[in-house]
Amino acid sequence: MSLVTTTEMFQKAYNGGYAIGAFNVNNMEIVQGITEACGELDAPVILQVSKGARAYANHTYLVKLVEAAVQENPNIPIALHLDHGDSFELCKDCIDGGFTSVMIDASSKSFEDNIALTKQVVEYAHDHGVVVEAELGTLAGIEDEVCVEAGHESYTRPEEVEEFVERTGCDSLAIAIGTSHGAYKFTPEQCTLNEEGLLVPPPLRFDVLEECIKRLPGFPIVLHGSSSVPQEFVSMVNSYGGQMPNAIGIPEDQLRQAAKLAVCKINIDSDIRLAMTANIRKHFVEHPDHFDPRQYLKPARQAVKDMVAHKIVNVLGCDGKASELTNR
């Protein structure tokens, strides 16, 4: 099987009440951990690359790593997606360079400018058999090269989604309903304390999501900034020399609820970074004599695999769904 687009993935996910995991990749170990989990659980997957990842690892290296994953996992559909493309030129470069899906994020621009840039990307992408994700509304937080200060985020306006999709021709739409980029998604002041004294973030705006669904029946919705920032890994980082006070994410039960609706793609990045870093820190403390990267990257890769497997089963609900796409 070669790389695929997300079109059939999303159609099956929408009708089946589950979501496809979109996991950011930066190196070999991350690609391996993600796809090994997907292969064992028969789960379709989106491997996504950010502008920052391309700057770090080089476009060609990343594409070849993903192509290797396709070869090693012939039974699972894999899409290669550009995450948060910020220009036509970047999207074009990825389309020409083998990506099967791109995101053009013009959400910081005016409504009309967002439409104009998105339409330009859509026209070029569709001419080359590539699908396009767009965005309405902006998420707070910092992740990679995306940075929106708290207080400057904005929820998606449901009354705008129909016109936007019709005029741009985009294939999926990322909306803002209260998720946030990075590991520090909310300030303590935005949260409440539960009985155990743990910070609880504000709930997602399901009213906004449901109104978008009404206005775009059958259309795939995307959630960015959807890492849950597991406290076990935050504690592990902190106990082995790290400093991550008040790191908090999106509750997994809310993400599962969204996946049962029209959310067909859920982006996860920070949780992978946390799992890797926590295990590497632990390894260095427990094995101060080790200096071979393979010694500490092996448990880090396993941590990624375990994390992705957990997300597939407990958050996304896409385990066992790959065969529905490959056995036609």
Short mmCIF file of C-alpha atoms in Angstrom, two decimals, residues 159-301:
data_model
loop_
_atom_site.label_atom_id
_atom_site.label_comp_id
_atom_site.label_asym_id
_atom_site.label_seq_id
_atom_site.Cartn_x
_atom_site.Cartn_y
_atom_site.Cartn_z
CA GLU A 159 -22.47 31.06 11.39
CA GLU A 160 -19.33 31.38 9.23
CA VAL A 161 -18.54 27.72 8.57
CA GLU A 162 -20.96 27.07 5.69
CA GLU A 163 -19.82 30.04 3.66
CA PHE A 164 -16.17 29.28 4.37
CA VAL A 165 -16.35 25.64 3.27
CA GLU A 166 -18.45 26.45 0.20
CA ARG A 167 -16.19 29.26 -0.99
CA THR A 168 -12.87 27.51 -0.31
CA GLY A 169 -13.67 23.91 -1.22
CA CYS A 170 -11.58 22.64 1.71
CA ASP A 171 -11.90 18.95 2.61
CA SER A 172 -11.90 19.25 6.41
CA LEU A 173 -12.13 22.09 8.92
CA ALA A 174 -10.25 22.65 12.17
CA ILE A 175 -12.37 24.51 14.68
CA ALA A 176 -11.67 26.18 18.02
CA ILE A 177 -13.85 24.90 20.87
CA GLY A 178 -11.47 25.32 23.82
CA THR A 179 -8.52 23.08 23.04
CA SER A 180 -5.07 24.67 23.16
CA HIS A 181 -1.55 24.01 21.88
CA GLY A 182 1.31 22.78 24.03
CA ALA A 183 1.64 21.33 27.52
CA TYR A 184 0.54 24.53 29.29
CA LYS A 185 -2.92 24.83 27.85
CA PHE A 186 -4.52 26.68 30.74
CA THR A 187 -3.43 28.90 33.60
CA PRO A 188 -4.33 27.82 37.14
CA GLU A 189 -6.72 30.77 37.24
CA GLN A 190 -8.70 29.29 34.33
CA CYS A 191 -9.09 25.96 36.13
CA THR A 192 -10.96 24.68 39.15
CA LEU A 193 -9.71 22.32 41.86
CA ASN A 194 -11.32 18.91 42.27
CA GLU A 195 -11.67 16.99 45.53
CA GLU A 196 -8.14 15.61 45.14
CA GLY A 197 -6.69 19.09 44.75
CA LEU A 198 -5.91 18.63 41.05
CA LEU A 199 -6.47 21.34 38.44
CA VAL A 200 -9.48 20.73 36.20
CA PRO A 201 -9.55 22.70 32.92
CA PRO A 202 -12.67 24.43 31.61
CA PRO A 203 -14.88 22.09 29.54
CA LEU A 204 -14.83 22.09 25.77
CA ARG A 205 -17.51 24.11 23.99
CA PHE A 206 -19.61 21.27 22.67
CA ASP A 207 -22.35 23.77 21.87
CA VAL A 208 -20.07 25.31 19.25
CA LEU A 209 -19.17 21.88 17.87
CA GLU A 210 -22.80 20.77 17.68
CA GLU A 211 -23.83 23.95 15.89
CA CYS A 212 -21.04 23.46 13.35
CA ILE A 213 -22.24 19.89 12.81
CA LYS A 214 -25.76 21.12 12.12
CA ARG A 215 -24.49 23.58 9.56
CA LEU A 216 -22.04 21.13 7.94
CA PRO A 217 -23.75 17.73 7.99
CA GLY A 218 -21.42 14.92 7.02
CA PHE A 219 -18.39 17.20 6.92
CA PRO A 220 -15.21 16.15 8.81
CA ILE A 221 -14.17 18.36 11.73
CA VAL A 222 -10.63 18.51 13.18
CA LEU A 223 -9.42 19.28 16.71
CA HIS A 224 -5.95 20.73 17.23
CA GLY A 225 -4.22 21.09 20.59
CA SER A 226 -5.75 17.87 21.89
CA SER A 227 -3.00 16.36 24.01
CA SER A 228 -4.14 15.34 27.49
CA VAL A 229 -0.78 15.98 29.18
CA PRO A 230 -0.89 12.83 31.36
CA GLN A 231 0.06 13.74 34.89
CA GLU A 232 2.02 10.52 35.35
CA PHE A 233 4.54 11.78 32.80
CA VAL A 234 4.53 15.32 34.15
CA SER A 235 5.34 13.84 37.58
CA MET A 236 8.04 11.65 36.06
CA VAL A 237 9.65 14.61 34.33
CA ASN A 238 9.59 16.63 37.55
CA SER A 239 10.86 13.78 39.72
CA TYR A 240 13.85 13.24 37.44
CA GLY A 241 15.07 16.82 37.31
CA GLY A 242 12.53 18.56 35.09
CA GLN A 243 10.46 21.64 35.86
CA MET A 244 6.91 21.52 34.48
CA PRO A 245 4.65 23.20 37.03
CA ASN A 246 0.93 23.44 36.21
CA ALA A 247 1.17 21.52 32.93
CA ILE A 248 -2.37 20.43 32.11
CA GLY A 249 -4.23 19.14 29.07
CA ILE A 250 -7.62 18.21 27.66
CA PRO A 251 -9.52 15.46 29.55
CA GLU A 252 -9.61 12.31 27.47
CA ASP A 253 -13.30 11.65 28.11
CA GLN A 254 -14.15 14.94 26.41
CA LEU A 255 -12.02 14.04 23.40
CA ARG A 256 -13.72 10.65 23.18
CA GLN A 257 -17.08 12.40 23.23
CA ALA A 258 -15.96 14.67 20.38
CA ALA A 259 -14.76 11.64 18.40
CA LYS A 260 -18.22 10.10 18.63
CA LEU A 261 -19.61 13.18 16.91
CA ALA A 262 -18.21 14.76 13.73
CA VAL A 263 -14.59 15.10 14.85
CA CYS A 264 -12.72 12.79 12.46
CA LYS A 265 -9.14 13.90 13.20
CA ILE A 266 -7.59 14.60 16.59
CA ASN A 267 -4.07 16.06 16.74
CA ILE A 268 -1.67 14.78 19.39
CA ASP A 269 1.91 15.99 19.81
CA SER A 270 2.73 17.14 23.34
CA ASP A 271 1.80 13.78 24.88
CA ILE A 272 4.37 12.05 22.68
CA ARG A 273 7.03 14.59 23.66
CA LEU A 274 6.17 14.13 27.34
CA ALA A 275 6.31 10.33 27.20
CA MET A 276 9.68 10.39 25.43
CA THR A 277 11.26 13.03 27.63
CA ALA A 278 10.02 11.48 30.87
CA ASN A 279 11.50 8.11 29.99
CA ILE A 280 14.78 9.57 28.77
CA ARG A 281 15.16 11.58 31.98
CA LYS A 282 14.42 8.47 34.01
CA HIS A 283 16.94 6.44 32.04
CA PHE A 284 19.70 8.99 32.54
CA VAL A 285 19.17 9.05 36.31
CA GLU A 286 18.99 5.26 36.63
CA HIS A 287 21.88 4.61 34.22
CA PRO A 288 24.37 7.48 34.58
CA ASP A 289 27.03 5.38 32.85
CA HIS A 290 25.08 5.06 29.59
CA PHE A 291 26.09 7.16 26.62
CA ASP A 292 24.86 5.13 23.63
CA PRO A 293 21.76 6.88 22.21
CA ARG A 294 20.23 3.49 21.46
CA GLN A 295 20.15 2.73 25.17
CA TYR A 296 17.86 5.63 26.05
CA LEU A 297 16.00 5.98 22.75
CA LYS A 298 14.78 2.39 22.89
CA PRO A 299 12.63 2.93 26.03
CA ALA A 300 11.63 6.33 24.65
CA ARG A 301 10.35 4.66 21.47
#
